[in-house]
């Protein structure tokens, strides 16, 4: 069984068996530039990644709410992450949003992003239908048991099932 690990800390010197290679500093949620027809503008996205890194961000976060992930297909979301990872070129870690409509699609996204070289993924609890705390726990437990990449929990209760503190403790 995998557990949810602490991936973020304010202490850049913090290292432990439970927290290898912590993510520190400022990770910027990324916008996703599109062209006039609504397709991902790959050239502008690459330029944006360079611009952010040149200005000192410590990591990138594509496919989050700021990047309007729900407006893109699964294939487009994978391409967005691929572009960000390629353009970052290891200069900063990438934390990819892997929110999908069901657990299997979420696991598939985690596997795809892990193969692309992201440092970790961020996942919201199931959205559209509200789940109980037990349902949210079961959702994340299934993901943890089936992926090898580190997972961060993204709690946005206005739009997704809330992730209660007790659920986080049980997953840890």
PDB file of C-alpha atoms in Angstrom:
ATOM      1  CA  UNK A   1       0.000   0.000   0.000  1.00  0.00           C
ATOM      2  CA  UNK A   2       1.091   3.528  -0.763  1.00  0.00           C
ATOM      3  CA  UNK A   3       0.378   6.388   1.585  1.00  0.00           C
ATOM      4  CA  UNK A   4      -0.008  10.062   0.980  1.00  0.00           C
ATOM      5  CA  UNK A   5       3.349  11.714   1.671  1.00  0.00           C
ATOM      6  CA  UNK A   6       4.109  15.248   2.697  1.00  0.00           C
ATOM      7  CA  UNK A   7       5.511  16.838  -0.433  1.00  0.00           C
ATOM      8  CA  UNK A   8       5.522  20.487   0.515  1.00  0.00           C
ATOM      9  CA  UNK A   9       7.427  22.197   3.273  1.00  0.00           C
ATOM     10  CA  UNK A  10       8.657  25.673   4.096  1.00  0.00           C
ATOM     11  CA  UNK A  11      11.989  24.211   5.283  1.00  0.00           C
ATOM     12  CA  UNK A  12      14.319  23.797   2.295  1.00  0.00           C
ATOM     13  CA  UNK A  13      16.697  21.725   4.475  1.00  0.00           C
ATOM     14  CA  UNK A  14      14.046  19.177   5.445  1.00  0.00           C
ATOM     15  CA  UNK A  15      14.799  15.621   4.318  1.00  0.00           C
ATOM     16  CA  UNK A  16      13.472  12.358   5.660  1.00  0.00           C
ATOM     17  CA  UNK A  17      12.557   8.868   4.557  1.00  0.00           C
ATOM     18  CA  UNK A  18       8.912   9.930   4.494  1.00  0.00           C
ATOM     19  CA  UNK A  19       9.612  13.023   2.448  1.00  0.00           C
ATOM     20  CA  UNK A  20      12.227  12.483  -0.248  1.00  0.00           C
ATOM     21  CA  UNK A  21      12.950  15.517  -2.398  1.00  0.00           C
ATOM     22  CA  UNK A  22      10.396  17.877  -0.892  1.00  0.00           C
ATOM     23  CA  UNK A  23       8.886  20.490  -3.137  1.00  0.00           C
ATOM     24  CA  UNK A  24       9.663  23.935  -1.767  1.00  0.00           C
ATOM     25  CA  UNK A  25       9.148  27.491  -2.873  1.00  0.00           C
ATOM     26  CA  UNK A  26       6.604  28.948  -5.235  1.00  0.00           C
ATOM     27  CA  UNK A  27       4.827  26.643  -7.667  1.00  0.00           C
ATOM     28  CA  UNK A  28       2.844  28.650 -10.161  1.00  0.00           C
ATOM     29  CA  UNK A  29      -0.553  27.425 -11.314  1.00  0.00           C
ATOM     30  CA  UNK A  30      -0.282  27.792 -15.072  1.00  0.00           C
ATOM     31  CA  UNK A  31      -2.673  29.398 -17.487  1.00  0.00           C
ATOM     32  CA  UNK A  32      -3.128  27.584 -20.790  1.00  0.00           C
ATOM     33  CA  UNK A  33      -2.820  29.861 -23.820  1.00  0.00           C
ATOM     34  CA  UNK A  34      -5.094  29.006 -26.727  1.00  0.00           C
ATOM     35  CA  UNK A  35      -5.234  30.184 -30.326  1.00  0.00           C
ATOM     36  CA  UNK A  36      -8.216  31.837 -32.031  1.00  0.00           C
ATOM     37  CA  UNK A  37      -9.865  28.455 -32.608  1.00  0.00           C
ATOM     38  CA  UNK A  38      -9.550  27.401 -28.966  1.00  0.00           C
ATOM     39  CA  UNK A  39      -6.696  24.927 -29.461  1.00  0.00           C
ATOM     40  CA  UNK A  40      -3.698  24.895 -27.152  1.00  0.00           C
ATOM     41  CA  UNK A  41      -1.155  27.400 -28.465  1.00  0.00           C
ATOM     42  CA  UNK A  42       1.972  25.302 -28.027  1.00  0.00           C
ATOM     43  CA  UNK A  43       4.425  28.042 -28.975  1.00  0.00           C
ATOM     44  CA  UNK A  44       2.941  30.522 -26.487  1.00  0.00           C
ATOM     45  CA  UNK A  45       2.789  27.822 -23.803  1.00  0.00           C
ATOM     46  CA  UNK A  46       6.504  27.093 -24.261  1.00  0.00           C
ATOM     47  CA  UNK A  47       7.306  30.799 -24.085  1.00  0.00           C
ATOM     48  CA  UNK A  48       5.181  31.149 -20.960  1.00  0.00           C
ATOM     49  CA  UNK A  49       7.040  28.274 -19.248  1.00  0.00           C
ATOM     50  CA  UNK A  50      10.390  29.936 -20.019  1.00  0.00           C
ATOM     51  CA  UNK A  51       9.060  33.309 -18.841  1.00  0.00           C
ATOM     52  CA  UNK A  52       7.933  31.859 -15.501  1.00  0.00           C
ATOM     53  CA  UNK A  53      11.213  30.036 -14.902  1.00  0.00           C
ATOM     54  CA  UNK A  54      13.275  33.094 -15.882  1.00  0.00           C
ATOM     55  CA  UNK A  55      11.368  35.081 -13.257  1.00  0.00           C
ATOM     56  CA  UNK A  56      12.283  32.632 -10.516  1.00  0.00           C
ATOM     57  CA  UNK A  57       9.356  30.313  -9.915  1.00  0.00           C
ATOM     58  CA  UNK A  58      10.336  27.109  -8.145  1.00  0.00           C
ATOM     59  CA  UNK A  59       7.908  24.824  -9.955  1.00  0.00           C
ATOM     60  CA  UNK A  60       5.078  24.630 -12.458  1.00  0.00           C
ATOM     61  CA  UNK A  61       1.502  23.426 -12.049  1.00  0.00           C
ATOM     62  CA  UNK A  62      -0.256  22.768 -15.370  1.00  0.00           C
ATOM     63  CA  UNK A  63      -3.824  21.449 -15.651  1.00  0.00           C
ATOM     64  CA  UNK A  64      -5.179  23.055 -12.517  1.00  0.00           C
ATOM     65  CA  UNK A  65      -8.182  25.317 -12.170  1.00  0.00           C
ATOM     66  CA  UNK A  66      -6.176  28.339 -13.357  1.00  0.00           C
ATOM     67  CA  UNK A  67      -5.337  26.445 -16.555  1.00  0.00           C
ATOM     68  CA  UNK A  68      -9.042  25.657 -17.072  1.00  0.00           C
ATOM     69  CA  UNK A  69      -8.394  21.904 -17.291  1.00  0.00           C
ATOM     70  CA  UNK A  70     -12.099  21.100 -17.685  1.00  0.00           C
ATOM     71  CA  UNK A  71     -12.135  22.867 -21.066  1.00  0.00           C
ATOM     72  CA  UNK A  72      -9.690  20.379 -22.581  1.00  0.00           C
ATOM     73  CA  UNK A  73      -9.936  16.746 -23.600  1.00  0.00           C
ATOM     74  CA  UNK A  74      -7.848  14.119 -21.833  1.00  0.00           C
ATOM     75  CA  UNK A  75      -5.569  14.026 -24.879  1.00  0.00           C
ATOM     76  CA  UNK A  76      -5.134  17.809 -24.788  1.00  0.00           C
ATOM     77  CA  UNK A  77      -4.403  17.739 -21.041  1.00  0.00           C
ATOM     78  CA  UNK A  78      -1.684  15.152 -21.628  1.00  0.00           C
ATOM     79  CA  UNK A  79      -0.207  17.285 -24.396  1.00  0.00           C
ATOM     80  CA  UNK A  80      -0.213  20.345 -22.114  1.00  0.00           C
ATOM     81  CA  UNK A  81       1.759  18.444 -19.477  1.00  0.00           C
ATOM     82  CA  UNK A  82       4.134  17.020 -22.072  1.00  0.00           C
ATOM     83  CA  UNK A  83       4.886  20.518 -23.384  1.00  0.00           C
ATOM     84  CA  UNK A  84       5.436  21.927 -19.879  1.00  0.00           C
ATOM     85  CA  UNK A  85       7.731  19.048 -18.877  1.00  0.00           C
ATOM     86  CA  UNK A  86       9.729  19.285 -22.120  1.00  0.00           C
ATOM     87  CA  UNK A  87      10.083  23.046 -21.915  1.00  0.00           C
ATOM     88  CA  UNK A  88      10.965  23.047 -18.224  1.00  0.00           C
ATOM     89  CA  UNK A  89      13.721  20.592 -19.094  1.00  0.00           C
ATOM     90  CA  UNK A  90      14.354  19.653 -15.473  1.00  0.00           C
ATOM     91  CA  UNK A  91      15.012  23.260 -14.437  1.00  0.00           C
ATOM     92  CA  UNK A  92      12.070  23.140 -11.990  1.00  0.00           C
ATOM     93  CA  UNK A  93       9.716  20.362 -10.863  1.00  0.00           C
ATOM     94  CA  UNK A  94       6.316  19.954 -12.472  1.00  0.00           C
ATOM     95  CA  UNK A  95       3.229  19.131 -10.399  1.00  0.00           C
ATOM     96  CA  UNK A  96       0.563  18.139 -12.925  1.00  0.00           C
ATOM     97  CA  UNK A  97      -3.144  18.387 -12.285  1.00  0.00           C
ATOM     98  CA  UNK A  98      -4.559  14.903 -12.822  1.00  0.00           C
ATOM     99  CA  UNK A  99      -8.221  15.484 -12.034  1.00  0.00           C
ATOM    100  CA  UNK A 100     -10.485  13.326 -14.150  1.00  0.00           C
ATOM    101  CA  UNK A 101     -14.156  12.373 -13.926  1.00  0.00           C
ATOM    102  CA  UNK A 102     -13.573   8.869 -12.554  1.00  0.00           C
ATOM    103  CA  UNK A 103     -10.946   6.893 -10.690  1.00  0.00           C
ATOM    104  CA  UNK A 104      -9.772   4.797 -13.662  1.00  0.00           C
ATOM    105  CA  UNK A 105      -9.211   7.864 -15.824  1.00  0.00           C
ATOM    106  CA  UNK A 106      -7.410   9.543 -12.917  1.00  0.00           C
ATOM    107  CA  UNK A 107      -5.109   6.539 -12.488  1.00  0.00           C
ATOM    108  CA  UNK A 108      -4.434   6.537 -16.239  1.00  0.00           C
ATOM    109  CA  UNK A 109      -3.563  10.251 -16.108  1.00  0.00           C
ATOM    110  CA  UNK A 110      -1.229   9.665 -13.139  1.00  0.00           C
ATOM    111  CA  UNK A 111       0.554   6.897 -15.038  1.00  0.00           C
ATOM    112  CA  UNK A 112       0.858   9.019 -18.184  1.00  0.00           C
ATOM    113  CA  UNK A 113       2.189  12.043 -16.307  1.00  0.00           C
ATOM    114  CA  UNK A 114       4.611   9.922 -14.325  1.00  0.00           C
ATOM    115  CA  UNK A 115       5.992   8.503 -17.586  1.00  0.00           C
ATOM    116  CA  UNK A 116       6.451  12.079 -18.834  1.00  0.00           C
ATOM    117  CA  UNK A 117       8.632  12.915 -15.835  1.00  0.00           C
ATOM    118  CA  UNK A 118       6.449  15.041 -13.574  1.00  0.00           C
ATOM    119  CA  UNK A 119       7.512  15.198  -9.910  1.00  0.00           C
ATOM    120  CA  UNK A 120       3.986  14.625  -8.576  1.00  0.00           C
ATOM    121  CA  UNK A 121       0.328  14.999  -9.438  1.00  0.00           C
ATOM    122  CA  UNK A 122      -2.431  17.027  -7.804  1.00  0.00           C
ATOM    123  CA  UNK A 123      -5.853  15.451  -7.606  1.00  0.00           C
ATOM    124  CA  UNK A 124      -9.189  16.863  -6.474  1.00  0.00           C
ATOM    125  CA  UNK A 125     -11.767  14.653  -4.870  1.00  0.00           C
ATOM    126  CA  UNK A 126     -14.558  13.508  -7.185  1.00  0.00           C
ATOM    127  CA  UNK A 127     -16.563  16.391  -8.568  1.00  0.00           C
ATOM    128  CA  UNK A 128     -20.132  16.859  -9.778  1.00  0.00           C
ATOM    129  CA  UNK A 129     -21.581  14.287  -7.352  1.00  0.00           C
ATOM    130  CA  UNK A 130     -20.818  14.883  -3.663  1.00  0.00           C
ATOM    131  CA  UNK A 131     -19.345  11.870  -1.908  1.00  0.00           C
ATOM    132  CA  UNK A 132     -19.296  11.069   1.779  1.00  0.00           C
ATOM    133  CA  UNK A 133     -15.988  11.243   3.662  1.00  0.00           C
ATOM    134  CA  UNK A 134     -15.797   7.455   3.339  1.00  0.00           C
ATOM    135  CA  UNK A 135     -16.317   7.708  -0.430  1.00  0.00           C
ATOM    136  CA  UNK A 136     -13.582  10.334  -0.723  1.00  0.00           C
ATOM    137  CA  UNK A 137     -11.251   8.121   1.330  1.00  0.00           C
ATOM    138  CA  UNK A 138     -12.012   5.087  -0.889  1.00  0.00           C
ATOM    139  CA  UNK A 139     -11.355   7.158  -4.026  1.00  0.00           C
ATOM    140  CA  UNK A 140      -7.912   8.317  -2.887  1.00  0.00           C
ATOM    141  CA  UNK A 141      -7.063   4.920  -1.368  1.00  0.00           C
ATOM    142  CA  UNK A 142      -7.712   3.256  -4.748  1.00  0.00           C
ATOM    143  CA  UNK A 143      -5.494   5.808  -6.471  1.00  0.00           C
ATOM    144  CA  UNK A 144      -2.715   5.398  -3.891  1.00  0.00           C
ATOM    145  CA  UNK A 145      -2.859   1.618  -4.274  1.00  0.00           C
ATOM    146  CA  UNK A 146      -2.556   1.808  -8.065  1.00  0.00           C
ATOM    147  CA  UNK A 147      -0.053   4.540  -8.916  1.00  0.00           C
ATOM    148  CA  UNK A 148       3.653   4.932  -8.315  1.00  0.00           C
ATOM    149  CA  UNK A 149       3.839   8.728  -8.597  1.00  0.00           C
ATOM    150  CA  UNK A 150       3.497  10.986  -5.557  1.00  0.00           C
ATOM    151  CA  UNK A 151       0.003  12.420  -5.110  1.00  0.00           C
ATOM    152  CA  UNK A 152      -0.999  15.725  -3.561  1.00  0.00           C
ATOM    153  CA  UNK A 153      -4.558  16.275  -2.459  1.00  0.00           C
ATOM    154  CA  UNK A 154      -6.192  19.386  -3.856  1.00  0.00           C
ATOM    155  CA  UNK A 155      -9.100  20.399  -1.628  1.00  0.00           C
ATOM    156  CA  UNK A 156     -11.507  22.734  -3.410  1.00  0.00           C
ATOM    157  CA  UNK A 157     -14.835  22.014  -1.677  1.00  0.00           C
ATOM    158  CA  UNK A 158     -16.765  24.619  -3.664  1.00  0.00           C
ATOM    159  CA  UNK A 159     -16.375  22.449  -6.782  1.00  0.00           C
ATOM    160  CA  UNK A 160     -15.539  18.952  -5.513  1.00  0.00           C
ATOM    161  CA  UNK A 161     -16.271  16.661  -2.602  1.00  0.00           C
ATOM    162  CA  UNK A 162     -14.512  18.073   0.485  1.00  0.00           C
ATOM    163  CA  UNK A 163     -11.374  16.322   1.721  1.00  0.00           C
ATOM    164  CA  UNK A 164     -11.743  16.256   5.494  1.00  0.00           C
ATOM    165  CA  UNK A 165      -8.735  16.363   7.824  1.00  0.00           C
ATOM    166  CA  UNK A 166      -9.657  12.903   9.160  1.00  0.00           C
ATOM    167  CA  UNK A 167      -9.523  11.567   5.596  1.00  0.00           C
ATOM    168  CA  UNK A 168      -6.030  12.983   5.112  1.00  0.00           C
ATOM    169  CA  UNK A 169      -4.901  11.422   8.394  1.00  0.00           C
ATOM    170  CA  UNK A 170      -6.302   8.015   7.375  1.00  0.00           C
ATOM    171  CA  UNK A 171      -4.554   8.207   4.005  1.00  0.00           C
ATOM    172  CA  UNK A 172      -1.227   9.128   5.602  1.00  0.00           C
TER     173      UNK A 172
END
